PDB file of C-alpha atoms in Angstrom:
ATOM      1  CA  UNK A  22       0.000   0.000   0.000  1.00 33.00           C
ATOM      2  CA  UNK A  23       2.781   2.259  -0.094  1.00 39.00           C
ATOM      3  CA  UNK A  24       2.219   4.164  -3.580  1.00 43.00           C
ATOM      4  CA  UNK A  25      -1.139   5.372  -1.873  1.00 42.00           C
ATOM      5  CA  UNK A  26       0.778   7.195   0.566  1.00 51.00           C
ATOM      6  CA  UNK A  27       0.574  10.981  -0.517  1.00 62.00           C
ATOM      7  CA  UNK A  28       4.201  12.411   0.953  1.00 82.00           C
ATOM      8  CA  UNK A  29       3.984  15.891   1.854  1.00 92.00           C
ATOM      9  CA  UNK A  30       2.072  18.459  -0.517  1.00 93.00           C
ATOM     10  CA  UNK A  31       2.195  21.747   0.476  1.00 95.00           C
ATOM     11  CA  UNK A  32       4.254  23.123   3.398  1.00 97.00           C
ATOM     12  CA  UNK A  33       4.653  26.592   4.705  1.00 97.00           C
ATOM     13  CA  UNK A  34       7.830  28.117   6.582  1.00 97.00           C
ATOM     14  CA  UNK A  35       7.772  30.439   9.337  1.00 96.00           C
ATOM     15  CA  UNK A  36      10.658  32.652  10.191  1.00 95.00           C
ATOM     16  CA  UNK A  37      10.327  35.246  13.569  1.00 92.00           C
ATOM     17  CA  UNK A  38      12.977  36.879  15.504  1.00 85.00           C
ATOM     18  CA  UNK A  39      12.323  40.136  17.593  1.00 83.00           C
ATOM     19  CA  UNK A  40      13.798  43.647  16.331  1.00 80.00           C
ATOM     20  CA  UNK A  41      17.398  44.736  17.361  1.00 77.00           C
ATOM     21  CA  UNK A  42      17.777  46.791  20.377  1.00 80.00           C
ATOM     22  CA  UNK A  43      16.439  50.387  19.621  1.00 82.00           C
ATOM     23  CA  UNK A  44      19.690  52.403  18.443  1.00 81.00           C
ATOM     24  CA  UNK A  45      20.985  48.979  17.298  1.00 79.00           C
ATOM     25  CA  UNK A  46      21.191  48.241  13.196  1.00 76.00           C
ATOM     26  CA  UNK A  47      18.355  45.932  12.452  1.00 80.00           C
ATOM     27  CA  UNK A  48      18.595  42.228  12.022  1.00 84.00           C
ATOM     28  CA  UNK A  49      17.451  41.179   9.045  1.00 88.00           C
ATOM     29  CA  UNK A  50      17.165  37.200   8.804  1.00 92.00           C
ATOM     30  CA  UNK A  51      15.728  35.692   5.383  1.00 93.00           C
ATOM     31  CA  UNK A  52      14.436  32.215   4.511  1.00 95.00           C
ATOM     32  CA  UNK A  53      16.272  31.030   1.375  1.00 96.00           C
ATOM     33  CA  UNK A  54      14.868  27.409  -0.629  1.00 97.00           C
ATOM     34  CA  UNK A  55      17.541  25.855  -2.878  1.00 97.00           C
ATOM     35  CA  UNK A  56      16.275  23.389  -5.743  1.00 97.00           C
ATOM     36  CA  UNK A  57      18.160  20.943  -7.106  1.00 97.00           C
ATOM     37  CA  UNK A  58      17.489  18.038  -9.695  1.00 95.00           C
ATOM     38  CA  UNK A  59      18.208  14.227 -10.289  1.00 93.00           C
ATOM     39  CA  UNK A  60      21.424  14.493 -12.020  1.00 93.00           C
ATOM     40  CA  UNK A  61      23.326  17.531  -9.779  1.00 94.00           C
ATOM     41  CA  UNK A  62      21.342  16.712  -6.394  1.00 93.00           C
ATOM     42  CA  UNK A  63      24.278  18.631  -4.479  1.00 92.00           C
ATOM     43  CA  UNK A  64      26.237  21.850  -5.118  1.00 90.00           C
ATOM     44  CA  UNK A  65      25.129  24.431  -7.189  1.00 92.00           C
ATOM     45  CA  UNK A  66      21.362  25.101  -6.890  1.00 95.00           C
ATOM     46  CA  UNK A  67      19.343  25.027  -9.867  1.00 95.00           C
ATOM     47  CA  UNK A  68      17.762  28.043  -8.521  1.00 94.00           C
ATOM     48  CA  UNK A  69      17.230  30.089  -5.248  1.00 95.00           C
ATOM     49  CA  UNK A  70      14.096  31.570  -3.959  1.00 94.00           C
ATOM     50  CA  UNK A  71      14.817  34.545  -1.548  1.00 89.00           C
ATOM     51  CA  UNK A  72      13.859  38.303  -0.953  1.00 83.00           C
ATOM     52  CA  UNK A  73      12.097  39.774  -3.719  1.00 74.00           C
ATOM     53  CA  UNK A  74      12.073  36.342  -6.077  1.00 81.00           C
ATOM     54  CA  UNK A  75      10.388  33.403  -6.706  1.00 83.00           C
ATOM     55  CA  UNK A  76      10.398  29.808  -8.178  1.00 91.00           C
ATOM     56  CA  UNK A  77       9.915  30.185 -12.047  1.00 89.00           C
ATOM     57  CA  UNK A  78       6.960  28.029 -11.900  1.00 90.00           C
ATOM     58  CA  UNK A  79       5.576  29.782  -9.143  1.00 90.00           C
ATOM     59  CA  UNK A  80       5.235  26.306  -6.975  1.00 93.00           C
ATOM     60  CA  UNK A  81       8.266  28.180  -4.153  1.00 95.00           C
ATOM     61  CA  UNK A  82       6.822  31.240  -3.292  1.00 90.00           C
ATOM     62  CA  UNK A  83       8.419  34.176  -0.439  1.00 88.00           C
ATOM     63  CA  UNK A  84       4.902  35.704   0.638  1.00 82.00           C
ATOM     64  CA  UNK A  85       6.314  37.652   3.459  1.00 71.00           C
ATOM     65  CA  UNK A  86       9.418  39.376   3.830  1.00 62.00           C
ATOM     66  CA  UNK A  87      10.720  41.268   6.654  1.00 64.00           C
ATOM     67  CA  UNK A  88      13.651  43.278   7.234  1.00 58.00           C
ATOM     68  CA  UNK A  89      13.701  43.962  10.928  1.00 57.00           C
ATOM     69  CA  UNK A  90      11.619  41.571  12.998  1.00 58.00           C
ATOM     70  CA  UNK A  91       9.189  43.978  13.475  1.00 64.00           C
ATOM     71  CA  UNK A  92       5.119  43.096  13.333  1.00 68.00           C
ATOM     72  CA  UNK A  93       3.015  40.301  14.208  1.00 65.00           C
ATOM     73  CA  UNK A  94       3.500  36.679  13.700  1.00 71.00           C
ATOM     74  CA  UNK A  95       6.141  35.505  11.964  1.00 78.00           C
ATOM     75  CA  UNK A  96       8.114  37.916   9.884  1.00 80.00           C
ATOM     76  CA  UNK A  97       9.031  35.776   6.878  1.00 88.00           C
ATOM     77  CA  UNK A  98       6.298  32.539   5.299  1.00 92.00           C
ATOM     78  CA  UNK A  99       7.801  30.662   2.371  1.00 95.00           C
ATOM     79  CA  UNK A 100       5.060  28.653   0.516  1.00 96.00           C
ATOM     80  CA  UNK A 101       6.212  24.712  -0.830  1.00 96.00           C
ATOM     81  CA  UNK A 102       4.004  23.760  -3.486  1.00 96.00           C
ATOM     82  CA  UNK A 103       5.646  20.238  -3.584  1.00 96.00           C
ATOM     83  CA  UNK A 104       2.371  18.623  -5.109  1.00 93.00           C
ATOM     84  CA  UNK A 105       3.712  21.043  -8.221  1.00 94.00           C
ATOM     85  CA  UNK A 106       7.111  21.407  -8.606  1.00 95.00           C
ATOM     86  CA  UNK A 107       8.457  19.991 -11.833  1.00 94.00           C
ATOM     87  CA  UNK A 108       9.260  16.433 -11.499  1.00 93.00           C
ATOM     88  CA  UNK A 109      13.177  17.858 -12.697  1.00 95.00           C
ATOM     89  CA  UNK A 110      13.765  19.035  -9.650  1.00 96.00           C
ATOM     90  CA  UNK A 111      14.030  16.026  -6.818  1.00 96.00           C
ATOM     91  CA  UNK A 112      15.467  18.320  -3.319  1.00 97.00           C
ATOM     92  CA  UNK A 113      14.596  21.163  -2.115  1.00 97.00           C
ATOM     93  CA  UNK A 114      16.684  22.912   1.056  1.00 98.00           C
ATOM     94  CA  UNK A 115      15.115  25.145   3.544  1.00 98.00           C
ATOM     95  CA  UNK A 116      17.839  28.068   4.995  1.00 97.00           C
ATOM     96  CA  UNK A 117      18.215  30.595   7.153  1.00 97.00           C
ATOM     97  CA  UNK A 118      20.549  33.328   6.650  1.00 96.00           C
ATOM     98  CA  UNK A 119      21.196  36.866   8.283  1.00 95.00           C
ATOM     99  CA  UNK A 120      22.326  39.990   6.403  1.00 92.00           C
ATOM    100  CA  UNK A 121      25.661  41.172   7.412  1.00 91.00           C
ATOM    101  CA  UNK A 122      25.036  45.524   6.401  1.00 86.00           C
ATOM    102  CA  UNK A 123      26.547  46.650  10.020  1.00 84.00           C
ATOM    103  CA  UNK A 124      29.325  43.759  10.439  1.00 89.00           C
ATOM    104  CA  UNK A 125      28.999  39.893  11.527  1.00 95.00           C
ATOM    105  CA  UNK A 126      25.776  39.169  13.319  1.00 94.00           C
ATOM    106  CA  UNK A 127      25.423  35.305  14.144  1.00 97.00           C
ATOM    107  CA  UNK A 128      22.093  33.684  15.623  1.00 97.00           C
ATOM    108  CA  UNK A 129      23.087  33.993  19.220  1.00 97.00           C
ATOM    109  CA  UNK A 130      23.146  37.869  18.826  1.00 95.00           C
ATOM    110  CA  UNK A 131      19.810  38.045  17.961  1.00 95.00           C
ATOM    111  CA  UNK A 132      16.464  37.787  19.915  1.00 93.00           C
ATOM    112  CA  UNK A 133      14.385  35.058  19.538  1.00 93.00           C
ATOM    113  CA  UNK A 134      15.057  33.643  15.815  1.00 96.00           C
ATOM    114  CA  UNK A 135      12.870  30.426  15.261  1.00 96.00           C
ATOM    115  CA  UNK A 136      11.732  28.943  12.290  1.00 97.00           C
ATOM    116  CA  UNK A 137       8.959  26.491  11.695  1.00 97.00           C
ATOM    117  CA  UNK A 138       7.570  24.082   8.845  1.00 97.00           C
ATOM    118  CA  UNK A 139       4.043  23.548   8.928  1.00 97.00           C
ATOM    119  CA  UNK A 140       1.866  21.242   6.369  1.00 96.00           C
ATOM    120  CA  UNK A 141      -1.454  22.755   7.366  1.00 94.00           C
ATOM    121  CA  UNK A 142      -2.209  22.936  10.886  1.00 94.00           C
ATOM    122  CA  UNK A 143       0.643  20.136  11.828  1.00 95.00           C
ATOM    123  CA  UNK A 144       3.460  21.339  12.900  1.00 96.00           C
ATOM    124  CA  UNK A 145       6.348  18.944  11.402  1.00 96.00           C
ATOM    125  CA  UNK A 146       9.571  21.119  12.650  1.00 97.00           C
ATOM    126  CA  UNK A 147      10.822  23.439  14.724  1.00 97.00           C
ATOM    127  CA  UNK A 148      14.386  25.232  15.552  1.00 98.00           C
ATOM    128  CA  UNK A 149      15.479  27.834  17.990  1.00 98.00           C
ATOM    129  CA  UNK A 150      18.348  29.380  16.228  1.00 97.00           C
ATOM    130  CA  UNK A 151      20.285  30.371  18.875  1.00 97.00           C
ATOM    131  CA  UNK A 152      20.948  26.846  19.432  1.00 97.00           C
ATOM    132  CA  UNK A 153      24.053  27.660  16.566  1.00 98.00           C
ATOM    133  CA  UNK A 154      25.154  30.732  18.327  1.00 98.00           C
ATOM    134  CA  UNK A 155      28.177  31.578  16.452  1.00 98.00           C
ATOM    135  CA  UNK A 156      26.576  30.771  12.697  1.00 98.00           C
ATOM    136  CA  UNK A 157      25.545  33.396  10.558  1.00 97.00           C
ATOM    137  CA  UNK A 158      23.236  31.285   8.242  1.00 98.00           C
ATOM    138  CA  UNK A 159      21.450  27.721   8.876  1.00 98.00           C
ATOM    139  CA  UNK A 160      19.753  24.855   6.708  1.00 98.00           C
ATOM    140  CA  UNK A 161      16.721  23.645   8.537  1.00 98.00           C
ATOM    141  CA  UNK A 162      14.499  21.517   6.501  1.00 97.00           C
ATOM    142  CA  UNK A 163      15.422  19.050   3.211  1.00 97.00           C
ATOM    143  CA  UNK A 164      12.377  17.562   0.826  1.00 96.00           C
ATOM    144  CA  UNK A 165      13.650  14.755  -1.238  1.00 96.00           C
ATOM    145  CA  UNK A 166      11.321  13.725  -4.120  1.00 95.00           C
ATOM    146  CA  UNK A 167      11.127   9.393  -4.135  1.00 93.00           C
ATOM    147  CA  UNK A 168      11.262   7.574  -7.349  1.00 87.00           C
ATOM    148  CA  UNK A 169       7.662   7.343  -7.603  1.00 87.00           C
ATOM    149  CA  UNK A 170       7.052  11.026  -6.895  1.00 90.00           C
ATOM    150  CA  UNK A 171       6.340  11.137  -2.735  1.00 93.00           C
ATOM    151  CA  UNK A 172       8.273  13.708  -1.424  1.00 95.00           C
ATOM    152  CA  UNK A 173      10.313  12.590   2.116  1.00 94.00           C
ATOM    153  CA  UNK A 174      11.418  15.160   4.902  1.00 94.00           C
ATOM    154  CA  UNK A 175      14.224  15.540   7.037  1.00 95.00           C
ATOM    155  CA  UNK A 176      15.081  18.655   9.367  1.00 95.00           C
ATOM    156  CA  UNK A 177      18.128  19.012  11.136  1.00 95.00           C
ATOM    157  CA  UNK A 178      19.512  22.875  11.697  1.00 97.00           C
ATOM    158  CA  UNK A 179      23.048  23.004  10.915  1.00 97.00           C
ATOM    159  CA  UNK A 180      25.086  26.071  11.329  1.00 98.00           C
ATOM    160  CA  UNK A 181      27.453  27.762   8.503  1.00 97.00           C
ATOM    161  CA  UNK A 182      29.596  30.561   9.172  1.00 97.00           C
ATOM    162  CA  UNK A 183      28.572  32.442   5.268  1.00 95.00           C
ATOM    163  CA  UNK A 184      27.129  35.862   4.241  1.00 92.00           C
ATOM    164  CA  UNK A 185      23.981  34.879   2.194  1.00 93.00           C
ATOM    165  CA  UNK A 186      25.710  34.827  -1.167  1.00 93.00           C
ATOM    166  CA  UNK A 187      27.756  32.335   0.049  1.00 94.00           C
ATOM    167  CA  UNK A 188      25.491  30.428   1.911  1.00 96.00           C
ATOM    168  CA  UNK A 189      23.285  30.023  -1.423  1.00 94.00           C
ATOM    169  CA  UNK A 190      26.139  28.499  -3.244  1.00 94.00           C
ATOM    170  CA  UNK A 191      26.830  25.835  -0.402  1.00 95.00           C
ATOM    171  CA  UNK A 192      23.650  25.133   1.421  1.00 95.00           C
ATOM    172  CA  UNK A 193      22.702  22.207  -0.817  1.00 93.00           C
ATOM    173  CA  UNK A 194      26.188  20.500   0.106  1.00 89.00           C
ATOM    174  CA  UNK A 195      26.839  16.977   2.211  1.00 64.00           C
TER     175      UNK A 195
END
């Protein structure tokens, strides 16, 4: 009965983190999703899907961005179509990373930064990232897409020390 199981289909990802210190620069922390396909699974991503973009097809969508922590909720939702992304692509990595305008700023330096992954009202992750207090960036979630099309998920936060040019060239690695 396995090929009725459905995999995951559509999963939402919550970043929040409270503003800097008044006087302070503001934190700005964004989510970041790195595709990949079949034949270069690692690397490289075939694209990224950050501030002020989106997936090609539309199935990887940034719906809120912030760029101080400030409001209510969370501060930054990134929309997983998985039930539509093009069968070419077969991972998909969740990240964290923090701007670096006013000098290094790792995860223990800010207030509060958590990010969840949600497939409707089911919670299926969630990371405190001051748990990596010296890293600057984090990958949180992975979807890989099975032979016959399920999608699988693992999450396990795991610190990098990268500005968020970096980190999108690297966060699909090991």
């Amino acid at each position: 009965m396995a090929g009725l199981a459905k995999g995951y289909r559509k999963v939402e990802v919550k970043l929040s983190w409270d503003p800097a210190p008044v006087g302070a620069p503001n934190h700005d922390l964004d989510l970041i999703a790195a595709t990949y396909t079949a034949a270069a699974p690692s690397g490289p991503p075939t694209y990224l899907v950050h501030f002020d973009s989106r997936s090609p097809d539309g199935t990887i969508i940034l719906n809120r961005d912030s760029h101080d922590g400030r409001g209510f909720g969370a501060d930054e939702v990134l929309t997983l179509d998985l039930y539509r992304v093009p069968e070419t692509l077969t991972r998909v990595v969740i990240g964290v990373a923090i701007q670096q305008h006013a000098g290094r700023l790792a995860f223990g330096e800010v207030a509060r930064p958590v990010v969840s992954l949600h497939e409707g009202y089911t919670v299926l992750a969630r990371h405190e990232l001051t748990t990596l207090p010296e890293s600057t960036a984090a990958t949180v979630a992975e979807f890989v897409r099975e032979s016959g099309g399920r999608w699988l998920f693992t999450s396990e936060a795991r610190g990098y020390d990268a500005d968020p040019v970096e980190f999108g060239r690297v966060m699909g690695e090991g």
